[in-house]
XYZ file of C-alpha atoms in Angstrom:
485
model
C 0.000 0.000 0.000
C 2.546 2.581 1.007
C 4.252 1.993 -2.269
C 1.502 2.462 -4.621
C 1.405 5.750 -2.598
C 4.758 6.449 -2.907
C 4.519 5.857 -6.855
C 1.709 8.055 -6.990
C 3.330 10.965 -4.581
C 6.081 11.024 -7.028
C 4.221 11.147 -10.314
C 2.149 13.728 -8.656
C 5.545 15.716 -8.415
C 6.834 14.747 -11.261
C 4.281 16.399 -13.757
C 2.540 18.880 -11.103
C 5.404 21.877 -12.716
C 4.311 21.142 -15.981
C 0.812 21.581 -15.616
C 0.930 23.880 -12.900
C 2.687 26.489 -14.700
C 0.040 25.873 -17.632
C -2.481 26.735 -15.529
C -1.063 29.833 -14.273
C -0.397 30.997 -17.796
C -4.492 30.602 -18.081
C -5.052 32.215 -15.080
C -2.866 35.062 -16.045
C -4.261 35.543 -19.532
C -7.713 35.728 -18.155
C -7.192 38.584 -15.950
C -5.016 40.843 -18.235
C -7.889 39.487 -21.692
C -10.893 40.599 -19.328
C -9.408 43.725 -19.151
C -8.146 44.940 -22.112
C -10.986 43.034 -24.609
C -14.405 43.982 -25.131
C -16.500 41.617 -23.067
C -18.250 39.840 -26.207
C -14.907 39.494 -28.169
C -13.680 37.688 -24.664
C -16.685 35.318 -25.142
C -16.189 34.782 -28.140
C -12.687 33.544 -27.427
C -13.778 31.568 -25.205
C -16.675 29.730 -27.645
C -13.320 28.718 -29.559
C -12.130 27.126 -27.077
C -14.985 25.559 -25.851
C -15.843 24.375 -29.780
C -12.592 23.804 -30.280
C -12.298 21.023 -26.925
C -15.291 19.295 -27.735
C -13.989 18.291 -31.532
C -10.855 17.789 -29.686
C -11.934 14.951 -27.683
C -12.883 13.136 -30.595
C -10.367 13.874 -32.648
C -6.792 13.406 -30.641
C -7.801 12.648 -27.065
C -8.754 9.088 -27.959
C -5.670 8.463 -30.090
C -3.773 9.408 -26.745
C -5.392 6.989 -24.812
C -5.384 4.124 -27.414
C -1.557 4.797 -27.990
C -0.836 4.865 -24.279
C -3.038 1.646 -24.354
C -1.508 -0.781 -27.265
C 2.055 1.399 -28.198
C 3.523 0.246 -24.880
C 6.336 2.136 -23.087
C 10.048 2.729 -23.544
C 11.165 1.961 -27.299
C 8.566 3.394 -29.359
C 8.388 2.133 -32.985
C 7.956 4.301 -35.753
C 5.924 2.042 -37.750
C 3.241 2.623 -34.856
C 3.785 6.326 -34.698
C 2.959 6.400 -38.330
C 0.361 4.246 -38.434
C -0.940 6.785 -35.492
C -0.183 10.017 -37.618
C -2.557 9.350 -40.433
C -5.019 8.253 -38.756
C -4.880 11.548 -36.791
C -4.833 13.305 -40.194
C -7.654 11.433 -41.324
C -9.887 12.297 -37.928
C -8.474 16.156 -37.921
C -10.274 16.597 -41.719
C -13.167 15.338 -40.510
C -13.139 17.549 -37.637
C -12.963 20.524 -40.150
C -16.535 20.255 -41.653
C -17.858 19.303 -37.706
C -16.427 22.447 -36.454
C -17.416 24.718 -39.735
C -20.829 23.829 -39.534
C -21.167 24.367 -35.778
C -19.487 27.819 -36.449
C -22.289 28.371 -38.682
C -24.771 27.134 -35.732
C -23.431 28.870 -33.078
C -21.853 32.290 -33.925
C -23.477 32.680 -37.636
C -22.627 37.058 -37.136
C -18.991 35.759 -37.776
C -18.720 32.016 -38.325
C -16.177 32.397 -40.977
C -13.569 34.069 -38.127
C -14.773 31.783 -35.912
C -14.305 28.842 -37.580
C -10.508 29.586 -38.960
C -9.931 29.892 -35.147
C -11.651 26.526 -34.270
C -9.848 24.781 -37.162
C -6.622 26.373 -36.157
C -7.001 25.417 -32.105
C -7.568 21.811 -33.883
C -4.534 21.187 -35.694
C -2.040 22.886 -33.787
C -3.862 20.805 -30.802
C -3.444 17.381 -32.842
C 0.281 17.977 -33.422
C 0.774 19.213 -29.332
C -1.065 15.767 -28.002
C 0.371 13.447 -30.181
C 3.790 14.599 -29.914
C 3.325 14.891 -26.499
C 1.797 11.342 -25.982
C 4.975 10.236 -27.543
C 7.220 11.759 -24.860
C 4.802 10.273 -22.530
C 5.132 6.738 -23.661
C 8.946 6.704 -24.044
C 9.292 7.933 -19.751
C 10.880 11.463 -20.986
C 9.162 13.243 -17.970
C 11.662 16.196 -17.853
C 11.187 16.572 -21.767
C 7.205 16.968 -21.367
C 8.005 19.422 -18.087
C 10.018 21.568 -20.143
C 8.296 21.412 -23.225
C 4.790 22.766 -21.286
C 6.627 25.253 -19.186
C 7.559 26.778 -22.739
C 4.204 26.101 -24.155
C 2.619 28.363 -21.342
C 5.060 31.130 -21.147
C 4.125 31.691 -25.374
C 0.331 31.047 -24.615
C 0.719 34.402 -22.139
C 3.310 36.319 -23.569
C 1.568 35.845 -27.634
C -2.166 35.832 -26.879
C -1.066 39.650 -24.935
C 1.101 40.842 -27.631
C -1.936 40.224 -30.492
C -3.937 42.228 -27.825
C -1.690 44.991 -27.632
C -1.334 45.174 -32.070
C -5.204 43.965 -32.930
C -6.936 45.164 -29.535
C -10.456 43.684 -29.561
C -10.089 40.673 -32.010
C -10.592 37.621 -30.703
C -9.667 36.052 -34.396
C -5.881 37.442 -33.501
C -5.921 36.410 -29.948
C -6.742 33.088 -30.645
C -4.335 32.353 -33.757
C -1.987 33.798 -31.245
C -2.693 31.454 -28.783
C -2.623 28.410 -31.346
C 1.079 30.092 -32.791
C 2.142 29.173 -29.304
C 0.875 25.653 -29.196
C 2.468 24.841 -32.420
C 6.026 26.290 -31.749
C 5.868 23.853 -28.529
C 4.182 21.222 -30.302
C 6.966 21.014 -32.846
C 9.702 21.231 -30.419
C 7.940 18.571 -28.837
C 7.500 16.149 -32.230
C 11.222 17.011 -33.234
C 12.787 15.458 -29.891
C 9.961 12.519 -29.464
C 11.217 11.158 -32.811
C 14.570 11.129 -32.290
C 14.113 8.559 -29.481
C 12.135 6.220 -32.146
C 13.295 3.056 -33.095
C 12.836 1.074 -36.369
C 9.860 -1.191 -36.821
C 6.846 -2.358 -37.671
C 3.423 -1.115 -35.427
C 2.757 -2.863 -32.727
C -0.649 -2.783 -33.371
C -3.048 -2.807 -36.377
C -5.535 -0.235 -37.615
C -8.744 -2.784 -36.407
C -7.146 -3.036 -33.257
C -6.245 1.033 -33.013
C -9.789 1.433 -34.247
C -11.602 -1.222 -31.880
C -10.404 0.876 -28.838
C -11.264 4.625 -30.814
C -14.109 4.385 -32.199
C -16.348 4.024 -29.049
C -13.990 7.151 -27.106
C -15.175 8.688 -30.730
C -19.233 7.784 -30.266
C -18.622 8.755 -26.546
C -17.166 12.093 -27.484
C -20.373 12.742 -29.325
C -22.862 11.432 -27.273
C -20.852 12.947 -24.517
C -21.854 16.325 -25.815
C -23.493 17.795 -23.336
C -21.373 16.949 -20.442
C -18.123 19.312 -22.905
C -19.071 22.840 -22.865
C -22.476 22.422 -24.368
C -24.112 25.015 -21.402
C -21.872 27.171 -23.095
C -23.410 26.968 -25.873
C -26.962 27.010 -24.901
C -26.258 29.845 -23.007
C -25.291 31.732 -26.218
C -28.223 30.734 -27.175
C -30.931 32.076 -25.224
C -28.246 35.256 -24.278
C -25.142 36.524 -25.851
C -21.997 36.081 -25.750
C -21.464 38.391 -23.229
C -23.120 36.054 -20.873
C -20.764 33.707 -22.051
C -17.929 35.447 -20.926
C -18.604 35.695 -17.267
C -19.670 32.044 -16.823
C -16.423 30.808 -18.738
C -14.243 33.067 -16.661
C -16.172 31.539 -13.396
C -15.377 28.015 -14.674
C -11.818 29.243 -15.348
C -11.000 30.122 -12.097
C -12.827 27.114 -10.090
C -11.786 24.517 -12.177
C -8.578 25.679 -12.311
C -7.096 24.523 -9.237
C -8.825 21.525 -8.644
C -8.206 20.686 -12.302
C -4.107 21.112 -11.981
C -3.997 19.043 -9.338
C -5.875 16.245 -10.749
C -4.289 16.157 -13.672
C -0.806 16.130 -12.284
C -1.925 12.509 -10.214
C -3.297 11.027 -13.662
C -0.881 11.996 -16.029
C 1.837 9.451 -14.165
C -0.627 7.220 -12.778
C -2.603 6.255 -15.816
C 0.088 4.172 -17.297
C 1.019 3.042 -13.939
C -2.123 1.645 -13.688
C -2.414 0.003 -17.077
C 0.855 -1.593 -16.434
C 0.298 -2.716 -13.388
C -2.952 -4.426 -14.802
C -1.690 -6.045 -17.795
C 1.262 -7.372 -15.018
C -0.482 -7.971 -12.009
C -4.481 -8.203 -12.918
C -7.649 -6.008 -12.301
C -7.365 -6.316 -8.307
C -3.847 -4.982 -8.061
C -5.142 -1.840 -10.631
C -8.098 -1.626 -8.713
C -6.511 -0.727 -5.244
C -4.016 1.733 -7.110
C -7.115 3.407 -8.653
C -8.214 3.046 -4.821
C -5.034 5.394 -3.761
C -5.591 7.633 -6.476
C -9.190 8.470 -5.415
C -7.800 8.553 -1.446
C -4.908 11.017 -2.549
C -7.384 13.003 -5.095
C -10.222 14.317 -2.293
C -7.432 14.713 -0.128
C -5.634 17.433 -1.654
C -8.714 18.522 -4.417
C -11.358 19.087 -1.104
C -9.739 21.564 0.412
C -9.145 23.539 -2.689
C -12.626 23.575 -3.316
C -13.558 24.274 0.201
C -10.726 27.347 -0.206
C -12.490 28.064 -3.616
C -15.922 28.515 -1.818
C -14.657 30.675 1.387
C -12.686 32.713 -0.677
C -14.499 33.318 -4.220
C -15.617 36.409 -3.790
C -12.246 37.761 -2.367
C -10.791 36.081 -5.876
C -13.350 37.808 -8.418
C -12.878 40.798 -6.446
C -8.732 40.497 -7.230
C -8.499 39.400 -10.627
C -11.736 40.574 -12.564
C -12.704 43.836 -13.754
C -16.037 45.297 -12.181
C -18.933 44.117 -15.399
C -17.676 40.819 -14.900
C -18.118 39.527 -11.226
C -22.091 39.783 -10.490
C -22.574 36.163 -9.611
C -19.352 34.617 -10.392
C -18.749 34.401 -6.452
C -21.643 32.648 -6.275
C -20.729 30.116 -9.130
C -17.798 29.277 -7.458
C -18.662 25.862 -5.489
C -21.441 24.996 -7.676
C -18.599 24.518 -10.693
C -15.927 23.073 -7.776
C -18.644 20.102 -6.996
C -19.002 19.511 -10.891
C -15.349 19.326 -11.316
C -14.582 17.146 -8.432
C -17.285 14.491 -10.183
C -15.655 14.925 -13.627
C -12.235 14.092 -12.650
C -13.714 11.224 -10.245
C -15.265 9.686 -13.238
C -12.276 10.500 -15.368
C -9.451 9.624 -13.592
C -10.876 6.912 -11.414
C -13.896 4.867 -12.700
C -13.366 5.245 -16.102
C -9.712 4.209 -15.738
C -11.497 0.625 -15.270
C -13.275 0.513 -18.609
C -10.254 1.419 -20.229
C -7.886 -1.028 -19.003
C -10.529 -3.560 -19.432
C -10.348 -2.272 -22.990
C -14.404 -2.113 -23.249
C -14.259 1.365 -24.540
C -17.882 0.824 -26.004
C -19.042 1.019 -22.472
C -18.091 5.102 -22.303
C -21.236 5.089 -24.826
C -23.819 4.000 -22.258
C -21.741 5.730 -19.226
C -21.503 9.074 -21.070
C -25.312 9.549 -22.604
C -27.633 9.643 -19.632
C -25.038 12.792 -17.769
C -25.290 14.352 -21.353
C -29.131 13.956 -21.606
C -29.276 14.950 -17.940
C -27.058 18.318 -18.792
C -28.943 19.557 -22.357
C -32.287 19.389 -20.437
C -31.226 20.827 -17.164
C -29.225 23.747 -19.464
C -32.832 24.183 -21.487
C -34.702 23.893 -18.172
C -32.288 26.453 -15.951
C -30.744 28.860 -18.526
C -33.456 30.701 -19.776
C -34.316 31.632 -16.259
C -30.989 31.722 -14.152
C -28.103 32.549 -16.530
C -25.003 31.593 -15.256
C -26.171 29.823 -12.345
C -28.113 27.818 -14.598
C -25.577 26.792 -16.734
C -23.691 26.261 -13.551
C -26.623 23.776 -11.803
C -26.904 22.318 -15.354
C -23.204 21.365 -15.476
C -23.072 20.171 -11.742
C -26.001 18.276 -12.521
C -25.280 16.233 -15.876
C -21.599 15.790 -13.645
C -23.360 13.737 -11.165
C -25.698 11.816 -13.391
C -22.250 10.576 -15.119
C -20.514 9.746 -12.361
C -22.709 7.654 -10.820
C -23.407 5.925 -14.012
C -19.106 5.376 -14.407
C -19.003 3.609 -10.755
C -22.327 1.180 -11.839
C -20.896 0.607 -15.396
C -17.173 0.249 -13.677
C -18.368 -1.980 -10.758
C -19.270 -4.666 -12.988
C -15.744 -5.073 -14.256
C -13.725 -4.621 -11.607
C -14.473 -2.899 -8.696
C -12.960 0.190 -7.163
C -12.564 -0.158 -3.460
C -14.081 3.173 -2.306
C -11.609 4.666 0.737
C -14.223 5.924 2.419
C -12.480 6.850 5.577
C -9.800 8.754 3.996
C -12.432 10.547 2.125
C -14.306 11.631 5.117
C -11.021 13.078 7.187
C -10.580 14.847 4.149
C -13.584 16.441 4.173
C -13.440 17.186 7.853
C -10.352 18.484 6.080
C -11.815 20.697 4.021
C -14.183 21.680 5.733
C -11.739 23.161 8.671
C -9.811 24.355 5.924
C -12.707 26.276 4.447
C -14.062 28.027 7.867
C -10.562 29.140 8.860
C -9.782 30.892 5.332
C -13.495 32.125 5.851
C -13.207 33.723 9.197
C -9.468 34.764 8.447
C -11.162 36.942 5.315
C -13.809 38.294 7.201
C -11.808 39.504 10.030
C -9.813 41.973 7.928
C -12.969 44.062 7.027
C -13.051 46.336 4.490
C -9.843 46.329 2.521
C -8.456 45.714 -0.286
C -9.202 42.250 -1.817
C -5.635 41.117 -2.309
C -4.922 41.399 1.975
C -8.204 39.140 2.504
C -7.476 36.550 0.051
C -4.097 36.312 1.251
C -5.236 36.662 4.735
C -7.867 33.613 4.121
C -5.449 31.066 2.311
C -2.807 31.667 4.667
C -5.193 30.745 7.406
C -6.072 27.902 5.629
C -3.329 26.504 4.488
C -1.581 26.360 7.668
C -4.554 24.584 8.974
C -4.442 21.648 5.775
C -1.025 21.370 6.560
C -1.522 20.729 10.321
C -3.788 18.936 9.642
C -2.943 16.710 7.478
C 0.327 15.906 9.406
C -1.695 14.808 12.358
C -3.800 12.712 10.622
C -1.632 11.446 7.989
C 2.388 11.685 9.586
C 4.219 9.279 7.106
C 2.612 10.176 4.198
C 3.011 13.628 5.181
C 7.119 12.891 5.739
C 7.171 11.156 2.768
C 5.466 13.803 0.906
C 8.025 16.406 2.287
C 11.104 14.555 1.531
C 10.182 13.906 -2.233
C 9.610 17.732 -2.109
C 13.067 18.194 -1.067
C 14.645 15.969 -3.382
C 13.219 16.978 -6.352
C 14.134 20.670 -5.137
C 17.720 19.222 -4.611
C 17.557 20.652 -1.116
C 19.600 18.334 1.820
């Protein structure tokens, strides 16, 4: 037990930099693009992306997972990196005439700027995942650090410059943003294929296919669980209204979202390799310590999130845009906890199991659940609609993921660990609450450091009480990859 924790601590560390620096990047665009675009050219950019992630899924984030699946780790062949590339070609194309006629659908005022930008975001996105995916499967973990730290320093410092020469254009802004992408995306291609070895693929196109095709259908059906309140919320308002709900989502899911991340991106071939070597039960506990070790460092953040949200739209956002985004705050943290639950944990099952067609039936009912609560709640709530609408659909899916997963293999839920970290978070949450409000009236930036100050010192107690070894263990692998004594 304590080393699958161990294994997990360290691929926690090992690709936390990477992605936490990509986050900051976002986080740091969206407070200097709120202020220095017009509010509908900032929704607008944020449709793109929106559009641009939910063609995505379908067209390179199942090749990821089906390559990190059947291409194995270490030597890489390039007969299977080919076979891979057109394929991806193939799917990208196709993704072209999906995202040109939603362009048409869902911004038709401009759907010919909008959809160069979607088609852009696409295939500078297909060259960053697959190239990345490569570095991932040969162990290069320093090479996909560096490679995203220099992807997110040109996603800030490109996206601002095309502000400061085009001012409101979201067009520029986002080719900006893509420029960036590619530049690291290319860097990243150039030094995953030197490390490629002669051969044939180690897999076929039926047996690429058999495992794509259903994340492909699930992608689809999976609609309204990506962005689609978004959408909707175009829809019945503008894209004004989009604005302030995306940067809402931004800045909850951000967090919660790095930290996640940076536990699956290490454990998730981990855990295929330790099923394929050691069988379902040994992948099911590790999925077990990834689920312990995810509410115990993601439930405080969203407990932080809560007590402190209006403190953080007060800080970073410009007057027209906060309005309810306080309030949005730990409806979108509860949604984004159950996404990466289902995700990361449950989900992980059906994958190593290799029943991919499952993700069909898992993904449709939260989907269903999310269109009609969006259709239901928008018209007559906004933001908080789309917010409730999104929470909601989140819920339906993941309890559909542990049913559908359970039957497989199932996922020993650490229930105990769970609840000490919400007593946790919930500590964590009152002390950065009362912390805030004891300041008064002053300036934003004093109460929200004030607050998560106060709260992190009490995690951190905390969790050294409750949890010494780990907590030791933690701390040393801190130091070492610091190089401190």
């Amino acid at each position: 037990m304590k080393a699958k924790f161990s294994v997990l601590l360290r691929s926690t560390l090992i690709y936390a930099p990477a992605i936490f620096l990509t986050r900051i990047s976002a986080l740091l665009l969206l407070i200097i693009a709120t202020r220095l675009i017009d509010q509908t050219e900032y929704g607008l950019l944020t449709l793109v992306v929106t559009v641009g992630e939910m063609t995505d899924v379908a067209v390179t984030n199942w090749l990821r997972i089906a390559l990190l699946r059947l291409g194995g780790k270490g030597e890489i062949s390039r007969g299977s990196l080919w076979l891979a590339a057109r394929v991806l070609a193939a799917t990208t194309l196709v993704a072209f005439v999906i995202s040109i006629v939603a362009s048409t659908l869902i911004v038709p005022e401009r759907w010919m700027e909008f959809a160069l930008a979607v088609c852009t975001y696409l295939v500078v996105g297909a060259v960053g995942r697959y190239a990345l995916t490569v570095l991932q499967m040969q162990q290069r973990h320093t090479a996909y650090s560096l490679l995203e730290f220099v992807r997110a320093i040109l996603q800030l410092l490109l996206p601002i410059g095309a502000i400061a020469l085009f001012h409101d254009s979201f067009l520029m802004v986002s080719l900006a943003s893509s420029l960036a992408v590619f530049i690291a995306g290319c860097a990243a291609l150039w030094l995953a294929l030197g490390r490629t070895v002669a051969g044939p693929s180690r897999f076929t196109y039926g047996e690429l296919f058999a495992l794509g095709v259903p994340l492909i259908i699930t992608a689809l059906v999976g609609f309204g669980l990506n962005n689609a309140e978004r959408v909707i919320l175009k829809v019945f308002y503008d894209a004004g209204s989009v604005a302030i709900f995306a940067a809402a989502y931004s800045l909850a899911r951000q967090p919660i979202d790095m930290v996640a991340n940076a536990i699956n991106t290490g454990a998730f071939p981990e855990m295929v390799s330790r099923f394929d070597r050691q069988g379902p039960a040994a992948a099911a506990q590790f999925l077990s310590q990834l689920m312990a070790l995810m509410m115990r460092l993601c439930l405080p953040i969203a407990a932080l999130l809560t007590a402190l949200g209006h403190d953080i739209t007060a800080l970073v956002l410009p007057a027209d845009y906060q309005g309810h985004v306080g309030a949005l705050f730990p409806i979108i943290a509860v949604s984004v906890l159950f996404g990466n639950l289902t995700s990361f944990v449950f989900e992980n099952v059906i994958h190593a199991h290799k029943r991919n067609w499952l993700l069909i039936g898992l993904m449709a009912p939260g989907s269903v659940a999310t269109i009609g609560l969006s259709l239901l709640l928008i018209p007559a709530y906004a933001e908080i609609g789309a917010a409730l609408a999104l929470a909601g659909g989140s819920l339906v899916t993941l309890i559909a993921s542990v049913v559908v997963s359970h039957r497989l293999t199932p996922v020993p839920v650490p229930w105990a660990s769970i609840g000490l970290s919400a007593l946790v978070a919930v500590a964590t949450g009152v002390v950065a609450a009362l912390a805030s409000a004891a300041l008064g009236d002053v300036w934003p930036v004093f109460k929200l450091a004030a607050g998560g100050f106060a709260g992190g010192v009490m995690f951190l107690g905390l969790n050294s009480l409750l949890h010494p070894v780990e907590t030791r263990r933690f701390a040393g692998m801190v130091r070492s990859r610091l190089g401190i004594a």
